[in-house]
Amino acid sequence: MYLGLDLGTSGLRALLTDDAGRTVDSASASFTVQNPHQGWSEQDPEDWINGLRSCLSALRAQNPTAFARVRAIGLSGQMHGAVALDGSDKVLRPCILWNDTRSANEAAALDSDPQFRRISGNIVFPGFTAPKLAWMAAQEADLFDRVVKVILPKDYLRLYLTGQHATDLSDAAGTSWCDVAGRNWSEVLLAKGGMRLGQMPHLVEGSEISGTLRASVAEEFGIPHSAIVVGGAADNAAAACGSGCVEEGQAFVSLGTSGVILAARDTCSPDPDTAVHTFCHALPDRWYQMGVILAATDALNWLGRLVGEEPAKLASRLPDCPTAPSATHFLPYLSGERTPHNDAEIRGGFIGLDIAQDRSDLTAAVMQGVGFALRDSLGALRSTGAQVDQLIAVGGGTKSSYWLHALATILDVPLARPADGEFGAALGAVRLAMVGDGHSITDTMVQPEIDHIIEPDRSLSAAYEASYAQYQALYPNIKAALS
């Protein structure tokens, strides 16, 4: 038996599978995000541990025999968060999350040093880990001086499970302290960010063993003490493993809280000026690149809160397929934007609202705006040399037929929709645990069964192309208006 633990922004999911990676059971726990100031986004790491214990207790209660046969555990989690620990592993302050933009000035200062882009392969984004610690040094100096270790969110679960300070390379690559091509911490970048190598967790590959269960944890949940915990992966790298995107030419689009287009790469080919992320993959000697937008389903969630209706209900009001582009443009920059703009200050908006429009029109505009933002990301990704001829479509937003059909036409790329089943980050964590336990990469990292292929609607291509051109012209105008 194998366990996959996926720590997201809104909750934790625990997946129990058999030796073939087939689902036996799952459990979940929900978290809230605190926003004490504009642009701030934080969570209490102890909430993650409480959620983990709740999930493991629920799974054990339903599957005591299976739990007694767990051989390996894999971890997946939200990237970039800063969990600052003192010498007793006490959390010094709430974790600053990936979508927190308070360190925009510190990020810009680090990014102005050409060594960061050259070594890390990426722009220093405000959401990355290094500028968060630079912000602490400037604004919370008393706490910064007490920092003995900095770990990433999923690795706080690892610390609880194993007592070890470790992380995997796919997660480390998003800190701005990692030599992404060399697959190691960069002492040069650490020093420039005011940090030391000794404050970093031990690095392992995603399928490499990082430790075994602490005796107290094994006893509490009825899991063998010999069960290994592998490195695991950052959420998108884990999702790539779960959807079988590990070889050059394999790619997916994710309509989750954020929006992602990810392509697996056999070589490290960074081009930071595109604002495309270039990270180590969860498997040795592989990398991946992705364009990221900060609000995908989160934009629909925002609209739902605004009009007082569940996002799923809003989506259900739309037909299965669009018949024309939305006449209203939506810019999904609710918390700034990453690819391709690298702009923490830009904000979103509706353009072209009409008194005759209703919530369905706004829903269609939001979905289209997210699609156009992903089109921006796809163009940036292709400019780095990534080949994207088809995309596996994953994430909660793929439940909307309208959204998928619009997206296929906007991107001008066929979308492969998997059949029902597991193929996300939790399964990716399981698969890394399986490889760490001796399963082969080739037999384990397979692509999901595809339910059907959604082709671009060529009859709407010209209309969407014209609408996209209008959308592209809006960013500089909105930027100027906000300056």
Short mmCIF file of C-alpha atoms in Angstrom, two decimals:
data_model
loop_
_atom_site.label_atom_id
_atom_site.label_comp_id
_atom_site.label_asym_id
_atom_site.label_seq_id
_atom_site.Cartn_x
_atom_site.Cartn_y
_atom_site.Cartn_z
CA MET A 1 0.00 0.00 0.00
CA TYR A 2 1.06 3.59 -0.64
CA LEU A 3 0.04 7.01 0.69
CA GLY A 4 0.06 10.31 -1.19
CA LEU A 5 -0.37 13.55 0.76
CA ASP A 6 -1.17 16.71 -1.21
CA LEU A 7 -1.07 19.95 0.77
CA GLY A 8 -2.93 22.64 -1.15
CA THR A 9 -3.80 26.22 -0.27
CA SER A 10 -7.40 25.39 0.61
CA GLY A 11 -6.91 21.92 2.04
CA LEU A 12 -5.04 18.63 2.33
CA ARG A 13 -5.88 15.43 0.49
CA ALA A 14 -4.65 12.00 1.55
CA LEU A 15 -4.82 9.21 -1.03
CA LEU A 16 -4.39 5.52 -0.17
CA THR A 17 -3.63 3.19 -3.08
CA ASP A 18 -2.72 -0.42 -3.69
CA ASP A 19 0.51 -1.72 -5.22
CA ALA A 20 -0.68 -0.79 -8.72
CA GLY A 21 -1.56 2.78 -7.78
CA ARG A 22 -5.31 2.10 -7.78
CA THR A 23 -7.34 4.14 -5.30
CA VAL A 24 -8.37 2.32 -2.13
CA ASP A 25 -9.65 5.33 -0.18
CA SER A 26 -9.10 9.04 0.33
CA ALA A 27 -9.72 11.71 2.94
CA SER A 28 -9.49 15.48 3.00
CA ALA A 29 -9.33 18.45 5.35
CA SER A 30 -9.98 22.13 4.66
CA PHE A 31 -7.95 25.21 5.60
CA THR A 32 -8.56 28.92 5.58
CA VAL A 33 -6.19 31.63 4.40
CA GLN A 34 -5.62 34.74 6.49
CA ASN A 35 -5.27 38.12 4.73
CA PRO A 36 -4.40 40.53 7.54
CA HIS A 37 -3.33 43.28 5.12
CA GLN A 38 -3.74 44.03 1.43
CA GLY A 39 -1.53 41.70 -0.58
CA TRP A 40 -0.81 39.45 2.42
CA SER A 41 -1.67 35.74 2.42
CA GLU A 42 -0.79 33.51 5.37
CA GLN A 43 -1.57 30.16 7.02
CA ASP A 44 -0.73 28.61 10.38
CA PRO A 45 1.36 25.46 9.73
CA GLU A 46 -0.20 23.80 12.76
CA ASP A 47 -3.48 23.77 10.84
CA TRP A 48 -1.74 21.56 8.28
CA ILE A 49 -0.67 19.10 10.98
CA ASN A 50 -4.18 19.01 12.44
CA GLY A 51 -5.54 18.36 8.95
CA LEU A 52 -2.98 15.62 8.35
CA ARG A 53 -3.80 13.88 11.63
CA SER A 54 -7.51 14.12 10.84
CA CYS A 55 -7.02 12.57 7.39
CA LEU A 56 -4.77 9.78 8.62
CA SER A 57 -7.15 8.97 11.48
CA ALA A 58 -10.12 8.79 9.10
CA LEU A 59 -8.26 6.56 6.64
CA ARG A 60 -7.01 4.25 9.37
CA ALA A 61 -10.49 3.89 10.85
CA GLN A 62 -11.83 2.70 7.50
CA ASN A 63 -8.74 0.73 6.38
CA PRO A 64 -6.81 -0.59 9.40
CA THR A 65 -5.46 -3.65 7.56
CA ALA A 66 -4.37 -1.61 4.55
CA PHE A 67 -2.68 0.98 6.78
CA ALA A 68 -0.65 -1.78 8.38
CA ARG A 69 0.73 -2.57 4.92
CA VAL A 70 1.79 0.95 3.86
CA ARG A 71 5.33 0.77 2.50
CA ALA A 72 5.98 4.34 1.32
CA ILE A 73 4.57 7.86 1.55
CA GLY A 74 4.89 10.65 -1.00
CA LEU A 75 4.33 14.36 -0.43
CA SER A 76 3.07 17.12 -2.69
CA GLY A 77 2.41 20.70 -1.81
CA GLN A 78 1.88 24.36 -2.61
CA MET A 79 5.15 25.99 -3.64
CA HIS A 80 7.19 28.98 -2.43
CA GLY A 81 5.78 29.30 1.10
CA ALA A 82 8.21 30.29 3.86
CA VAL A 83 8.00 28.28 7.08
CA ALA A 84 10.57 29.85 9.41
CA LEU A 85 11.74 27.65 12.31
CA ASP A 86 13.85 28.32 15.38
CA GLY A 87 16.40 25.90 16.84
CA SER A 88 13.64 23.83 18.46
CA ASP A 89 11.66 23.58 15.20
CA LYS A 90 9.10 26.03 16.57
CA VAL A 91 7.31 28.04 13.88
CA LEU A 92 8.30 31.68 14.30
CA ARG A 93 5.44 33.29 12.36
CA PRO A 94 2.55 32.24 10.09
CA CYS A 95 3.69 30.82 6.75
CA ILE A 96 3.85 33.47 4.02
CA LEU A 97 2.13 31.83 1.04
CA TRP A 98 2.84 31.67 -2.69
CA ASN A 99 0.20 34.29 -3.55
CA ASP A 100 1.46 36.84 -1.03
CA THR A 101 2.84 39.96 -2.71
CA ARG A 102 4.17 41.96 0.26
CA SER A 103 7.80 41.35 -0.78
CA ALA A 104 7.50 42.95 -4.23
CA ASN A 105 10.20 45.50 -3.45
CA GLU A 106 12.57 42.88 -2.07
CA ALA A 107 11.93 40.67 -5.10
CA ALA A 108 12.74 43.52 -7.46
CA ALA A 109 15.95 44.27 -5.54
CA LEU A 110 17.13 40.65 -5.74
CA ASP A 111 16.09 40.35 -9.38
CA SER A 112 18.14 43.42 -10.27
CA ASP A 113 21.24 41.33 -9.54
CA PRO A 114 21.88 39.36 -12.78
CA GLN A 115 23.26 36.43 -10.82
CA PHE A 116 19.75 35.46 -9.70
CA ARG A 117 18.33 34.94 -13.18
CA ARG A 118 21.56 33.36 -14.43
CA ILE A 119 21.83 30.78 -11.64
CA SER A 120 18.21 30.18 -10.66
CA GLY A 121 16.96 30.29 -14.27
CA ASN A 122 14.00 32.42 -13.23
CA ILE A 123 12.83 35.91 -12.44
CA VAL A 124 12.70 36.51 -8.70
CA PHE A 125 8.93 36.77 -8.33
CA PRO A 126 7.38 38.31 -5.19
CA GLY A 127 5.71 34.98 -4.45
CA PHE A 128 9.03 33.10 -4.31
CA THR A 129 10.67 32.23 -1.00
CA ALA A 130 13.89 34.29 -1.04
CA PRO A 131 12.20 37.73 -1.11
CA LYS A 132 9.94 36.65 1.77
CA LEU A 133 13.00 36.16 3.98
CA ALA A 134 14.44 39.43 2.74
CA TRP A 135 11.17 41.08 3.80
CA MET A 136 11.45 39.44 7.23
CA ALA A 137 15.02 40.76 7.55
CA ALA A 138 13.77 44.29 6.84
CA GLN A 139 10.43 44.27 8.66
CA GLU A 140 10.69 41.56 11.34
CA ALA A 141 14.38 41.66 12.19
CA ASP A 142 13.91 40.15 15.65
CA LEU A 143 12.25 37.07 14.15
CA PHE A 144 14.65 36.88 11.23
CA ASP A 145 17.59 36.73 13.63
CA ARG A 146 16.03 33.64 15.27
CA VAL A 147 15.59 31.70 12.01
CA VAL A 148 17.57 28.45 12.13
CA LYS A 149 15.80 26.62 9.28
CA VAL A 150 13.51 27.63 6.43
CA ILE A 151 11.38 24.87 4.95
CA LEU A 152 8.60 24.73 2.39
CA PRO A 153 4.97 23.93 3.26
CA LYS A 154 4.84 20.23 2.39
CA ASP A 155 8.15 19.75 4.19
CA TYR A 156 6.56 20.80 7.46
CA LEU A 157 4.47 17.65 7.07
CA ARG A 158 7.70 15.73 6.46
CA LEU A 159 9.20 17.19 9.64
CA TYR A 160 6.18 15.94 11.59
CA LEU A 161 6.31 12.51 9.96
CA THR A 162 10.05 11.86 10.04
CA GLY A 163 11.76 14.52 12.15
CA GLN A 164 13.93 15.38 9.11
CA HIS A 165 14.58 18.76 7.47
CA ALA A 166 14.50 17.88 3.77
CA THR A 167 12.95 19.01 0.52
CA ASP A 168 12.92 17.84 -3.06
CA LEU A 169 14.48 19.64 -6.00
CA SER A 170 11.23 20.56 -7.76
CA ASP A 171 10.16 22.54 -4.67
CA ALA A 172 13.62 23.95 -3.97
CA ALA A 173 13.73 25.29 -7.54
CA GLY A 174 10.98 27.78 -6.67
CA THR A 175 12.85 29.48 -3.84
CA SER A 176 15.32 31.63 -5.88
CA TRP A 177 18.11 30.01 -3.84
CA CYS A 178 18.58 26.98 -6.12
CA ASP A 179 20.96 26.37 -9.02
CA VAL A 180 18.27 24.84 -11.24
CA ALA A 181 20.62 23.54 -13.94
CA GLY A 182 23.08 22.16 -11.36
CA ARG A 183 20.26 20.77 -9.16
CA ASN A 184 21.68 22.04 -5.88
CA TRP A 185 21.49 24.96 -3.46
CA SER A 186 23.48 27.96 -4.63
CA GLU A 187 25.66 29.37 -1.86
CA VAL A 188 26.10 32.47 -4.02
CA LEU A 189 22.37 33.19 -4.14
CA LEU A 190 21.88 32.30 -0.49
CA ALA A 191 24.56 34.77 0.54
CA LYS A 192 23.10 37.50 -1.67
CA GLY A 193 19.74 36.91 0.00
CA GLY A 194 21.20 37.09 3.50
CA MET A 195 20.92 33.35 4.14
CA ARG A 196 23.30 30.49 4.90
CA LEU A 197 23.50 26.95 3.51
CA GLY A 198 23.00 25.56 7.02
CA GLN A 199 19.55 27.15 7.15
CA MET A 200 18.40 25.10 4.15
CA PRO A 201 16.82 21.64 4.29
CA HIS A 202 18.67 18.63 2.87
CA LEU A 203 18.02 18.14 -0.86
CA VAL A 204 16.72 14.90 -2.35
CA GLU A 205 15.20 13.87 -5.66
CA GLY A 206 11.44 13.36 -5.67
CA SER A 207 11.65 9.56 -5.61
CA GLU A 208 14.59 9.45 -3.18
CA ILE A 209 14.11 8.39 0.45
CA SER A 210 14.14 11.35 2.85
CA GLY A 211 13.48 9.38 6.05
CA THR A 212 11.28 6.84 7.80
CA LEU A 213 8.34 7.41 10.10
CA ARG A 214 8.93 8.54 13.65
CA ALA A 215 7.94 5.80 16.09
CA SER A 216 5.21 7.93 17.67
CA VAL A 217 3.58 8.64 14.30
CA ALA A 218 3.79 4.99 13.21
CA GLU A 219 2.19 3.85 16.46
CA GLU A 220 -0.58 6.46 16.42
CA PHE A 221 -1.75 5.64 12.90
CA GLY A 222 -0.91 1.96 12.64
CA ILE A 223 1.63 2.41 9.84
CA PRO A 224 4.85 0.37 9.92
CA HIS A 225 7.80 2.27 11.38
CA SER A 226 9.77 1.01 8.37
CA ALA A 227 7.56 2.96 5.93
CA ILE A 228 9.70 5.34 3.91
CA VAL A 229 8.88 8.97 3.09
CA VAL A 230 10.24 10.04 -0.29
CA GLY A 231 11.14 13.55 -1.40
CA GLY A 232 7.86 14.08 -3.22
CA ALA A 233 7.27 17.15 -5.36
CA ALA A 234 5.95 20.65 -5.67
CA ASP A 235 2.27 20.62 -6.59
CA ASN A 236 2.65 21.12 -10.32
CA ALA A 237 5.55 18.68 -10.63
CA ALA A 238 3.47 16.15 -8.71
CA ALA A 239 0.51 16.79 -11.00
CA ALA A 240 2.84 16.20 -13.96
CA CYS A 241 3.78 12.84 -12.45
CA GLY A 242 0.12 12.02 -11.83
CA SER A 243 -0.81 12.84 -15.42
CA GLY A 244 2.27 11.17 -16.93
CA CYS A 245 3.92 14.39 -18.18
CA VAL A 246 7.56 13.53 -17.58
CA GLU A 247 9.05 13.31 -21.10
CA GLU A 248 9.81 16.01 -23.66
CA GLY A 249 6.64 16.90 -25.61
CA GLN A 250 4.23 15.88 -22.83
CA ALA A 251 2.22 18.78 -21.40
CA PHE A 252 -0.89 19.71 -19.43
CA VAL A 253 -3.07 22.71 -18.69
CA SER A 254 -4.47 23.07 -15.20
CA LEU A 255 -7.58 25.06 -14.34
CA GLY A 256 -7.07 25.14 -10.58
CA THR A 257 -6.91 28.03 -8.12
CA SER A 258 -4.14 29.32 -10.34
CA GLY A 259 -3.81 28.48 -14.04
CA VAL A 260 -0.83 26.57 -15.39
CA ILE A 261 0.45 25.32 -18.71
CA LEU A 262 3.31 22.89 -18.02
CA ALA A 263 5.65 21.14 -20.44
CA ALA A 264 8.16 18.46 -19.46
CA ARG A 265 11.71 19.04 -20.71
CA ASP A 266 14.70 16.73 -21.12
CA THR A 267 17.10 19.65 -20.80
CA CYS A 268 17.32 22.82 -18.74
CA SER A 269 16.55 25.69 -21.13
CA PRO A 270 15.65 28.73 -19.04
CA ASP A 271 14.63 32.07 -20.51
CA PRO A 272 13.75 34.26 -17.50
CA ASP A 273 12.83 37.29 -19.60
CA THR A 274 9.68 35.45 -20.76
CA ALA A 275 8.49 35.09 -17.12
CA VAL A 276 8.23 31.36 -17.80
CA HIS A 277 9.20 29.26 -14.78
CA THR A 278 12.00 26.72 -15.36
CA PHE A 279 12.19 24.21 -12.51
CA CYS A 280 13.72 20.83 -11.74
CA HIS A 281 11.27 18.00 -12.32
CA ALA A 282 10.55 15.51 -9.56
CA LEU A 283 12.58 12.81 -11.35
CA PRO A 284 16.38 12.88 -11.79
CA ASP A 285 17.89 14.74 -14.76
CA ARG A 286 14.56 16.15 -15.95
CA TRP A 287 13.10 19.62 -15.83
CA TYR A 288 9.80 21.29 -16.60
CA GLN A 289 8.71 24.72 -17.71
CA MET A 290 5.42 26.40 -17.08
CA GLY A 291 3.52 29.57 -17.64
CA VAL A 292 1.52 30.57 -14.58
CA ILE A 293 -1.44 32.88 -14.07
CA LEU A 294 -2.41 33.65 -10.49
CA ALA A 295 -6.19 33.38 -10.82
CA ALA A 296 -8.03 30.70 -12.81
CA THR A 297 -10.85 29.05 -10.85
CA ASP A 298 -10.02 31.63 -8.19
CA ALA A 299 -11.41 34.26 -10.57
CA LEU A 300 -14.66 32.30 -10.83
CA ASN A 301 -14.72 31.88 -7.05
CA TRP A 302 -14.35 35.65 -6.74
CA LEU A 303 -17.28 36.22 -9.09
CA GLY A 304 -19.36 33.70 -7.14
CA ARG A 305 -18.73 35.58 -3.89
CA LEU A 306 -19.59 38.84 -5.62
CA VAL A 307 -22.98 37.69 -6.95
CA GLY A 308 -23.81 35.28 -4.11
CA GLU A 309 -23.83 32.06 -6.10
CA GLU A 310 -21.66 28.93 -6.06
CA PRO A 311 -19.11 28.81 -8.90
CA ALA A 312 -20.42 25.43 -10.06
CA LYS A 313 -23.91 26.92 -10.36
CA LEU A 314 -22.57 29.85 -12.37
CA ALA A 315 -20.80 27.45 -14.73
CA SER A 316 -23.91 25.27 -15.12
CA ARG A 317 -25.87 28.22 -16.55
CA LEU A 318 -23.66 28.25 -19.65
CA PRO A 319 -24.20 26.00 -22.69
CA ASP A 320 -21.85 23.12 -23.47
CA CYS A 321 -20.00 25.12 -26.12
CA PRO A 322 -19.56 28.83 -26.88
CA THR A 323 -21.15 30.21 -30.05
CA ALA A 324 -19.08 33.41 -30.10
CA PRO A 325 -16.48 35.19 -27.98
CA SER A 326 -17.76 37.19 -25.06
CA ALA A 327 -18.35 40.84 -25.93
CA THR A 328 -17.03 41.78 -22.48
CA HIS A 329 -13.37 41.43 -21.58
CA PHE A 330 -12.20 40.31 -18.16
CA LEU A 331 -8.60 40.77 -17.05
CA PRO A 332 -7.96 38.14 -14.35
CA TYR A 333 -5.24 40.08 -12.54
CA LEU A 334 -6.95 39.97 -9.15
CA SER A 335 -3.65 39.50 -7.29
CA GLY A 336 -1.23 40.70 -9.96
CA GLU A 337 0.16 38.42 -12.64
CA ARG A 338 3.17 36.24 -13.36
CA THR A 339 3.51 35.00 -16.94
CA PRO A 340 4.22 36.93 -19.07
CA HIS A 341 3.92 40.26 -17.24
CA ASN A 342 5.74 39.69 -13.93
CA ASP A 343 3.60 42.44 -12.43
CA ALA A 344 2.58 42.31 -8.77
CA GLU A 345 0.83 45.69 -8.99
CA ILE A 346 -1.48 45.16 -11.99
CA ARG A 347 -5.13 44.58 -11.13
CA GLY A 348 -8.04 43.13 -13.02
CA GLY A 349 -11.24 44.50 -14.40
CA PHE A 350 -14.23 44.12 -16.71
CA ILE A 351 -14.18 46.09 -19.94
CA GLY A 352 -17.28 46.54 -22.07
CA LEU A 353 -20.04 45.94 -19.51
CA ASP A 354 -23.59 46.48 -20.73
CA ILE A 355 -26.76 47.11 -18.72
CA ALA A 356 -28.46 44.18 -20.46
CA GLN A 357 -25.86 41.67 -19.26
CA ASP A 358 -26.46 39.18 -16.45
CA ARG A 359 -24.34 36.86 -14.32
CA SER A 360 -24.06 34.33 -17.14
CA ASP A 361 -22.47 36.96 -19.36
CA LEU A 362 -20.02 37.79 -16.57
CA THR A 363 -19.24 34.09 -16.07
CA ALA A 364 -18.47 33.65 -19.77
CA ALA A 365 -16.28 36.77 -19.69
CA VAL A 366 -14.32 35.45 -16.69
CA MET A 367 -13.74 32.09 -18.37
CA GLN A 368 -12.64 33.79 -21.57
CA GLY A 369 -10.31 36.15 -19.71
CA VAL A 370 -8.63 33.22 -17.97
CA GLY A 371 -8.31 31.52 -21.35
CA PHE A 372 -6.69 34.57 -22.92
CA ALA A 373 -4.26 34.85 -19.98
CA LEU A 374 -3.32 31.21 -20.53
CA ARG A 375 -2.87 31.99 -24.24
CA ASP A 376 -0.30 34.60 -23.15
CA SER A 377 1.45 31.92 -21.10
CA LEU A 378 1.43 29.41 -23.96
CA GLY A 379 3.07 31.91 -26.28
CA ALA A 380 5.78 32.61 -23.70
CA LEU A 381 6.31 28.90 -23.12
CA ARG A 382 6.71 28.15 -26.81
CA SER A 383 9.23 30.96 -27.15
CA THR A 384 11.60 28.96 -24.91
CA GLY A 385 11.55 26.03 -27.34
CA ALA A 386 8.91 23.92 -25.61
CA GLN A 387 6.80 21.86 -28.00
CA VAL A 388 3.09 21.84 -27.14
CA ASP A 389 0.89 20.06 -29.67
CA GLN A 390 -1.73 18.69 -27.26
CA LEU A 391 -2.59 19.39 -23.63
CA ILE A 392 -4.04 17.09 -20.99
CA ALA A 393 -6.69 19.16 -19.20
CA VAL A 394 -6.77 18.84 -15.42
CA GLY A 395 -8.12 20.76 -12.44
CA GLY A 396 -11.53 21.66 -11.07
CA GLY A 397 -12.32 24.05 -13.92
CA THR A 398 -12.33 21.17 -16.41
CA LYS A 399 -15.76 20.15 -15.10
CA SER A 400 -17.15 22.95 -17.26
CA SER A 401 -17.67 21.81 -20.86
CA TYR A 402 -18.09 25.44 -21.94
CA TRP A 403 -14.75 26.43 -20.44
CA LEU A 404 -12.90 23.52 -22.04
CA HIS A 405 -14.35 24.16 -25.50
CA ALA A 406 -13.58 27.88 -25.27
CA LEU A 407 -10.05 27.14 -24.05
CA ALA A 408 -9.30 24.67 -26.85
CA THR A 409 -10.28 27.29 -29.42
CA ILE A 410 -8.46 30.14 -27.66
CA LEU A 411 -5.24 28.11 -27.39
CA ASP A 412 -5.72 26.48 -30.79
CA VAL A 413 -4.59 23.20 -29.21
CA PRO A 414 -6.55 19.95 -28.74
CA LEU A 415 -7.36 19.26 -25.09
CA ALA A 416 -7.30 15.66 -23.88
CA ARG A 417 -9.80 15.19 -21.08
CA PRO A 418 -8.98 12.23 -18.83
CA ALA A 419 -11.60 9.68 -17.89
CA ASP A 420 -12.83 9.78 -14.30
CA GLY A 421 -10.20 8.72 -11.83
CA GLU A 422 -7.06 9.86 -10.08
CA PHE A 423 -4.46 11.75 -12.10
CA GLY A 424 -3.57 14.78 -9.99
CA ALA A 425 -0.95 15.79 -7.46
CA ALA A 426 -1.96 13.26 -4.81
CA LEU A 427 -1.51 10.43 -7.32
CA GLY A 428 1.79 11.97 -8.40
CA ALA A 429 2.93 11.82 -4.77
CA VAL A 430 1.88 8.16 -4.64
CA ARG A 431 3.76 7.40 -7.85
CA LEU A 432 6.95 8.97 -6.50
CA ALA A 433 6.56 6.82 -3.38
CA MET A 434 6.17 3.75 -5.60
CA VAL A 435 9.33 4.57 -7.56
CA GLY A 436 11.15 5.13 -4.26
CA ASP A 437 10.00 1.68 -3.23
CA GLY A 438 11.43 0.06 -6.35
CA HIS A 439 8.82 0.42 -9.11
CA SER A 440 10.14 1.48 -12.51
CA ILE A 441 9.62 5.03 -13.75
CA THR A 442 8.44 3.84 -17.18
CA ASP A 443 5.74 1.54 -15.80
CA THR A 444 4.62 3.98 -13.11
CA MET A 445 4.57 7.43 -14.74
CA VAL A 446 1.95 6.60 -17.37
CA GLN A 447 -0.59 8.99 -18.85
CA PRO A 448 -4.25 8.60 -17.84
CA GLU A 449 -6.95 7.03 -19.94
CA ILE A 450 -8.42 9.78 -22.09
CA ASP A 451 -12.18 10.12 -22.16
CA HIS A 452 -12.26 12.32 -25.26
CA ILE A 453 -10.36 14.97 -27.20
CA ILE A 454 -11.79 18.48 -27.45
CA GLU A 455 -10.69 20.02 -30.74
CA PRO A 456 -10.54 23.77 -31.42
CA ASP A 457 -13.69 25.08 -33.12
CA ARG A 458 -12.23 26.37 -36.39
CA SER A 459 -15.46 28.21 -37.22
CA LEU A 460 -14.78 30.48 -34.22
CA SER A 461 -11.01 30.77 -34.57
CA ALA A 462 -10.99 34.10 -36.41
CA ALA A 463 -13.47 35.68 -34.00
CA TYR A 464 -11.49 34.56 -30.96
CA GLU A 465 -8.25 35.73 -32.58
CA ALA A 466 -9.71 39.22 -33.04
CA SER A 467 -11.02 39.23 -29.46
CA TYR A 468 -7.63 38.11 -28.15
CA ALA A 469 -5.95 41.01 -29.96
CA GLN A 470 -8.32 43.39 -28.16
CA TYR A 471 -7.49 41.68 -24.86
CA GLN A 472 -3.74 42.04 -25.43
CA ALA A 473 -4.14 45.78 -25.99
CA LEU A 474 -5.84 46.24 -22.63
CA TYR A 475 -2.90 45.40 -20.34
CA PRO A 476 -0.74 48.43 -21.18
CA ASN A 477 -3.76 50.73 -20.93
CA ILE A 478 -4.81 49.35 -17.55
CA LYS A 479 -1.19 49.54 -16.41
CA ALA A 480 -1.00 53.19 -17.43
CA ALA A 481 -4.32 53.98 -15.74
CA LEU A 482 -3.10 52.48 -12.45
CA SER A 483 0.28 54.21 -12.51
#
